[in-house]
Short mmCIF file of C-alpha atoms in Angstrom, two decimals:
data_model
loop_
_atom_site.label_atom_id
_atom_site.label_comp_id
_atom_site.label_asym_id
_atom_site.label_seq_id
_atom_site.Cartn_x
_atom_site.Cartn_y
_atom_site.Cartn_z
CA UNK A 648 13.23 54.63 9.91
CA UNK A 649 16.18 54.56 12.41
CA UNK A 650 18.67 51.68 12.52
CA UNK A 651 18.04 50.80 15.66
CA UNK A 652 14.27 49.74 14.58
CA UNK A 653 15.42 48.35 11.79
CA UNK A 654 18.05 46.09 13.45
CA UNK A 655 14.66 45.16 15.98
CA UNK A 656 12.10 44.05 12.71
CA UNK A 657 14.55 42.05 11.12
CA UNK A 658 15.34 40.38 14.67
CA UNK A 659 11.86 39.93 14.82
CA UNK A 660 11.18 38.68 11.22
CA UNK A 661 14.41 36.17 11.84
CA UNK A 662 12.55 34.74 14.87
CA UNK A 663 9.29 34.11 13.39
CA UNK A 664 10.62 32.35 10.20
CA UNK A 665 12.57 30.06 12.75
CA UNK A 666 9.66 29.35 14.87
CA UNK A 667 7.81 28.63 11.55
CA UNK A 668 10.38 25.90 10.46
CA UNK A 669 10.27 24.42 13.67
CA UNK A 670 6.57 23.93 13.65
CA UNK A 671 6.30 22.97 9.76
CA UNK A 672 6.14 19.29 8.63
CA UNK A 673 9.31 17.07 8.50
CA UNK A 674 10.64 16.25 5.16
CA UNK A 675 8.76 13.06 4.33
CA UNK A 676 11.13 9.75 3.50
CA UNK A 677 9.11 8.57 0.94
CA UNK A 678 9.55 12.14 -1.08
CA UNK A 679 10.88 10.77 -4.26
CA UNK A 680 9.12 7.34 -3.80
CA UNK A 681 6.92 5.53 -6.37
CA UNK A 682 3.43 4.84 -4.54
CA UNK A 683 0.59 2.55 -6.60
CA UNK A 684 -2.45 0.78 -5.02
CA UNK A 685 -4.83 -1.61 -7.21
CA UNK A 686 -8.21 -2.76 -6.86
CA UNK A 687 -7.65 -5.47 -9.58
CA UNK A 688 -11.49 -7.04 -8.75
CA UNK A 689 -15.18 -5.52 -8.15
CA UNK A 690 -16.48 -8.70 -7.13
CA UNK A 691 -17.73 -11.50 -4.41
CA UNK A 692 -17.36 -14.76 -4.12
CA UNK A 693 -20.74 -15.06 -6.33
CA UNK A 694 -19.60 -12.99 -8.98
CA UNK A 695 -21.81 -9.92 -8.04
CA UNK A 696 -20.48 -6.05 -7.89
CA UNK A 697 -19.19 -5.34 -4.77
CA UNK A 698 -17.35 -1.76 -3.60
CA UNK A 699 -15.21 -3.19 -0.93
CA UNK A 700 -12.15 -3.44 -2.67
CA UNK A 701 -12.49 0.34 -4.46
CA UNK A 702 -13.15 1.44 -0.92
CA UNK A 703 -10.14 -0.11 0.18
CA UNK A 704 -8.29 1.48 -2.66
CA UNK A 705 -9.36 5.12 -1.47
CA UNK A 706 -8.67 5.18 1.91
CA UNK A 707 -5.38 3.35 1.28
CA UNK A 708 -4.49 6.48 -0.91
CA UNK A 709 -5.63 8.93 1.92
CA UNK A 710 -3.98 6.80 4.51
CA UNK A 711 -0.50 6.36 2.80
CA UNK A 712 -0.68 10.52 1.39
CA UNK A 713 -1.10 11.21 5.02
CA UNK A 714 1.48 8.94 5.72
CA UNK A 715 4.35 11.25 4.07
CA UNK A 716 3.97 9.13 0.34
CA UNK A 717 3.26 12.18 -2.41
CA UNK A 718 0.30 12.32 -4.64
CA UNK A 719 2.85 13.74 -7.52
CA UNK A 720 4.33 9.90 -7.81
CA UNK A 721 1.05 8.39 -6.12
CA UNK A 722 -1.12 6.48 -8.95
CA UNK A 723 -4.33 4.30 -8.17
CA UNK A 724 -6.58 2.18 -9.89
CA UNK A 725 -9.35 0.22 -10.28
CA UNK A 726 -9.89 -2.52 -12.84
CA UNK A 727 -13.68 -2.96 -12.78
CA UNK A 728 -15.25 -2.51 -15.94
CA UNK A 729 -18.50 -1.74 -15.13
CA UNK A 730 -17.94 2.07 -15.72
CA UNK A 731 -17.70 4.57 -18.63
CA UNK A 732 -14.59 4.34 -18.72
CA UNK A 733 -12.63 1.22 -17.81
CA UNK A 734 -9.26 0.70 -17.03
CA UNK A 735 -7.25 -2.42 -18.00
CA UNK A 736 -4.16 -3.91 -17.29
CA UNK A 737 -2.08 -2.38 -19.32
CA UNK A 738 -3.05 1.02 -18.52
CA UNK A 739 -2.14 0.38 -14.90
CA UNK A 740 1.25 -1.26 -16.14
CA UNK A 741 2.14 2.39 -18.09
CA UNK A 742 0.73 4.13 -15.56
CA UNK A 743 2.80 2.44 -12.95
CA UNK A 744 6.13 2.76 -15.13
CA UNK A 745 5.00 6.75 -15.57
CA UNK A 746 5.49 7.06 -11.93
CA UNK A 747 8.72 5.15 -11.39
CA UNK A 748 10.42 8.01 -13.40
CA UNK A 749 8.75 10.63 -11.47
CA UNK A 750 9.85 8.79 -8.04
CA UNK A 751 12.89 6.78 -8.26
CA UNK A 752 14.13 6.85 -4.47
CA UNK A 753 12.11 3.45 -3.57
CA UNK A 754 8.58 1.63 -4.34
CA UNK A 755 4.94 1.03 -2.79
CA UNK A 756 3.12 -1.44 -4.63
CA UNK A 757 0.38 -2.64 -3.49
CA UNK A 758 -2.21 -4.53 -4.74
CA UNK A 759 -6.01 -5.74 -3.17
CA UNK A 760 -8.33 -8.29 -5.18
CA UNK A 761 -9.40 -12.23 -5.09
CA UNK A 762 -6.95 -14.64 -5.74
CA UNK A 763 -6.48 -18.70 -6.24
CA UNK A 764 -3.99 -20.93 -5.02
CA UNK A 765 -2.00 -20.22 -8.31
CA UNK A 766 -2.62 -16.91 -9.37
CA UNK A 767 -4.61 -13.26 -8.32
CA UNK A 768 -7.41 -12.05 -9.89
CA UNK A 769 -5.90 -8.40 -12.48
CA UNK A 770 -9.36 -7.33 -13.79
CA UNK A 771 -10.13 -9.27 -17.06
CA UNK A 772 -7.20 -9.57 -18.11
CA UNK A 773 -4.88 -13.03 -17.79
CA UNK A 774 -4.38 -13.97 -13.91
CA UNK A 775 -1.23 -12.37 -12.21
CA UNK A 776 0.94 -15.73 -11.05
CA UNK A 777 4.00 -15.33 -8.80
CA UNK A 778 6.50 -14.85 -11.79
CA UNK A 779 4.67 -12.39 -13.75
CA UNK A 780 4.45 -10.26 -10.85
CA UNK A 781 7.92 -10.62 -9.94
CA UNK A 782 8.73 -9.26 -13.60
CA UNK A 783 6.61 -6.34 -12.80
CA UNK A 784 8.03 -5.51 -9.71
CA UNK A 785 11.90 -5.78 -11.17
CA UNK A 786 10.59 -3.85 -14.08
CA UNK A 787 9.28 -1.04 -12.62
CA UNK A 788 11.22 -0.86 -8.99
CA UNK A 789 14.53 -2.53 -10.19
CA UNK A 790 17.01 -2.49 -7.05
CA UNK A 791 15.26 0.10 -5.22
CA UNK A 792 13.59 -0.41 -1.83
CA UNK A 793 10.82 -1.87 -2.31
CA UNK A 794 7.59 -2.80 -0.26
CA UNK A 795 5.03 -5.05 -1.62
CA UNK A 796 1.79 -5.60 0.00
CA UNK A 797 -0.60 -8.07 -1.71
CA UNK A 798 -4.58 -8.23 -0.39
CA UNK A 799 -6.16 -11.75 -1.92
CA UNK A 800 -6.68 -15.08 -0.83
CA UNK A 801 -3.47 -17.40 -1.00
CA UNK A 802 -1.16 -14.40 -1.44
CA UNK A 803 1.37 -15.87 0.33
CA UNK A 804 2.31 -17.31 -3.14
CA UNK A 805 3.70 -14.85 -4.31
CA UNK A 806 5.95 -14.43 -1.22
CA UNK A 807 8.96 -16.53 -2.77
CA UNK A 808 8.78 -15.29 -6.21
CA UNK A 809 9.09 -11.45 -5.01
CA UNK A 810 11.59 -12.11 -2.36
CA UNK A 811 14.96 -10.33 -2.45
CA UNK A 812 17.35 -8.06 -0.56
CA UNK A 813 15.76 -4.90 -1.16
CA UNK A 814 12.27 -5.87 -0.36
CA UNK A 815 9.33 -6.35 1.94
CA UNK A 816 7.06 -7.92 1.39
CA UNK A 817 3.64 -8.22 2.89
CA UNK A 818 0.62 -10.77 2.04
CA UNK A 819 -2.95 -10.86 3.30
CA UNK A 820 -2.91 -14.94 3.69
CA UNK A 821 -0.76 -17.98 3.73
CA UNK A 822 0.09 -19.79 0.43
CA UNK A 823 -3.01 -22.49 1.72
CA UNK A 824 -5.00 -20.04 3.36
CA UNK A 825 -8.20 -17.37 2.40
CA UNK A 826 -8.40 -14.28 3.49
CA UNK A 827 -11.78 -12.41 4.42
CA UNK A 828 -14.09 -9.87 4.17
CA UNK A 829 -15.27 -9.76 0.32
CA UNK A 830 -18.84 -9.76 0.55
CA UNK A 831 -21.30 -6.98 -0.03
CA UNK A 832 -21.29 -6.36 3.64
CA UNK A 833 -18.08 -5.38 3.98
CA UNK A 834 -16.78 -2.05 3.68
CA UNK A 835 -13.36 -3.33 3.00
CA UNK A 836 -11.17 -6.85 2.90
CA UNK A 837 -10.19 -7.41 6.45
CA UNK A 838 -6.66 -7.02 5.60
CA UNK A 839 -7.18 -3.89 3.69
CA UNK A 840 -9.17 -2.71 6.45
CA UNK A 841 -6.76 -3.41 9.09
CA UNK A 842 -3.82 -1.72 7.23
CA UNK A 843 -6.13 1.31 6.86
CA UNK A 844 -7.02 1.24 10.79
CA UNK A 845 -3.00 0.65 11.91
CA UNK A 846 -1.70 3.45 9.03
CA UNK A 847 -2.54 6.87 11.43
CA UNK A 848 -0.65 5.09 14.59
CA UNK A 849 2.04 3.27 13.14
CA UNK A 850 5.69 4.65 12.74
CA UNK A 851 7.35 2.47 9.96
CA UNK A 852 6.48 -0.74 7.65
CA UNK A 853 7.30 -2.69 10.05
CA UNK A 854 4.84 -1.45 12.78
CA UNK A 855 2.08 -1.43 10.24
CA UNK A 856 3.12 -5.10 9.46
CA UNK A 857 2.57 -5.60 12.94
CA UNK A 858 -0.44 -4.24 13.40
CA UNK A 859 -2.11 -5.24 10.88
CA UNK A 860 -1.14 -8.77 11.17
CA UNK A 861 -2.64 -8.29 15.00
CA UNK A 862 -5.99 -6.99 13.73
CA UNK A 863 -6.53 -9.38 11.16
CA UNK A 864 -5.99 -12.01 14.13
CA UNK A 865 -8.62 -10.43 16.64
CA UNK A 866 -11.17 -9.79 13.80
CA UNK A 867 -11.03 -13.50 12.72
CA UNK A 868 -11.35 -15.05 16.67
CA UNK A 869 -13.73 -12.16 17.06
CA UNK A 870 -16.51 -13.32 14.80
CA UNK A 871 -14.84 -16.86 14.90
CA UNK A 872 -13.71 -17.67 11.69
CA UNK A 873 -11.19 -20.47 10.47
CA UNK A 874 -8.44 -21.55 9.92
CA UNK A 875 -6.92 -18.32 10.42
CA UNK A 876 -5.59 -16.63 7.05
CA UNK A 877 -2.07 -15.97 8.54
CA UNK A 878 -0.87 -13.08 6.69
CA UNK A 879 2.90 -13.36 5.88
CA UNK A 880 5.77 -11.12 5.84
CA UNK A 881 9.15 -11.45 4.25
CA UNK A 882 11.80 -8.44 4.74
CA UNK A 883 15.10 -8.91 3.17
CA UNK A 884 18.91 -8.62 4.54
CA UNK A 885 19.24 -4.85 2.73
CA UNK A 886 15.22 -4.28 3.82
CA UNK A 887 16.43 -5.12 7.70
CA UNK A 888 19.00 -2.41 7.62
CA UNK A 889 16.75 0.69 6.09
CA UNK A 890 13.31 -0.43 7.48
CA UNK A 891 13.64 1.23 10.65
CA UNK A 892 14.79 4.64 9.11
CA UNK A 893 11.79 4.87 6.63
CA UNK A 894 9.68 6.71 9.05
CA UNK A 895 6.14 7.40 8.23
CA UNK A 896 5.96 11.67 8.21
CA UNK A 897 2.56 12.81 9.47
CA UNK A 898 1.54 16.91 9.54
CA UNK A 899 1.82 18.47 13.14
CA UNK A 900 -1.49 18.38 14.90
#
């Protein structure tokens, strides 16, 4: 083979591998983030099985893996026990602190169920209160950046308890206020399935905080509900800063 045709393939082969960075996916943000969503109840307001909440937990997992958050530090659960082979509390608590070695460059918690004016429904186990969450989330996330996103009636509880510089966080209702959409006619929570609906659109937290908080508000005056659950958000000083640089990565169409 001459030089001359030699010099031409390699040309060629140099131009192709550029054209094939330029089309390939972005290096996701979230790379070396923690990721875990919980379905910590099965249940309605009548105490019967429901699936809304697991089916809140799956397409939040598709919706946040398509997002740019990896499956390799992405754990999910579901604490209903009405299966083979049930998962408790503490098996999402080591499964969670698993993953925060695997991804240590920021967290995702986030967590759908029922909840009180005191305390959310964790499977069978003891109610999660404000403070024991907070321990869990300084456990597991310490002074990373952090983004909590609580699904339940009166989650806006736990808004003070979690609050800090490095976090967002994101609640489903008011600390006075229910949230909707647990009955066996529901595919998912309202919230949950607003976040899930805003997720392939939005570009950061905060536009998915936005959204979301906008759906929830045309659902409810849509099939005239109230009060309204006014979902809250808190984002902290250090939160402020980064926010707008965590850009959700999404595969080229």
């Amino acid at each position: 083979m001459g030089r001359g045709l030699i010099v031409v393939l390699m040309a060629l082969l140099g131009f192709a591998a550029s054209a094939q960075a330029q089309t390939a996916a972005p290096s996701s943000r979230f790379a070396n983030w923690t990721t875990a969503i919980v379905a910590a109840d099965w249940r309605d307001g009548a105490d019967r099985p429901i699936q809304a909440f697991d089916n809140a937990r799956r397409d939040l997992v598709r919706g946040f893996l398509d997002a740019g958050f990896p499956r390799a530090n992405m754990v999910d659960y579901s604490l209903r026990p009405d299966v083979a082979e049930p998962t408790t509390a503490s098996d999402v608590i080591d499964g969670l602190n698993a993953a925060a070695v695997r991804g240590t460059g920021g967290c995702l918690l986030y967590f759908t169920s029922h909840g009180v004016p005191t305390a959310m429904v964790f499977g069978n186990e003891p109610r999660m209160t404000p403070d024991m969450m907070a321990n869990l989330v300084r456990a597991t996330c310490g002074a990373r950046p952090t983004v909590v996103i609580v699904s339940a009636c009166y989650s806006g509880i736990f808004v003070n308890a979690l609050s800090a510089p490095n976090r967002m966080v994101l609640t489903a209702a008011s600390r006075e206020r229910t949230s909707f959409g647990c009955s066996a006619d529901d595919t998912y929570p309202w919230f949950d399935g607003c976040i899930i609906e805003t997720l392939p659109t939005a570009t950061d937290f905060l536009a998915l905080a936005a959204g979301a908080r906008a759906c929830v508000a045309r659902k409810e005056t849509e099939r005239g509900v109230s009060p309204a659950s006014e979902p809250q958000l808190f984002v902290g000083a250090e939160m402020q800063l980064r926010l707008p640089t965590l850009r959700f990565t999404r595969p080229p169409a």
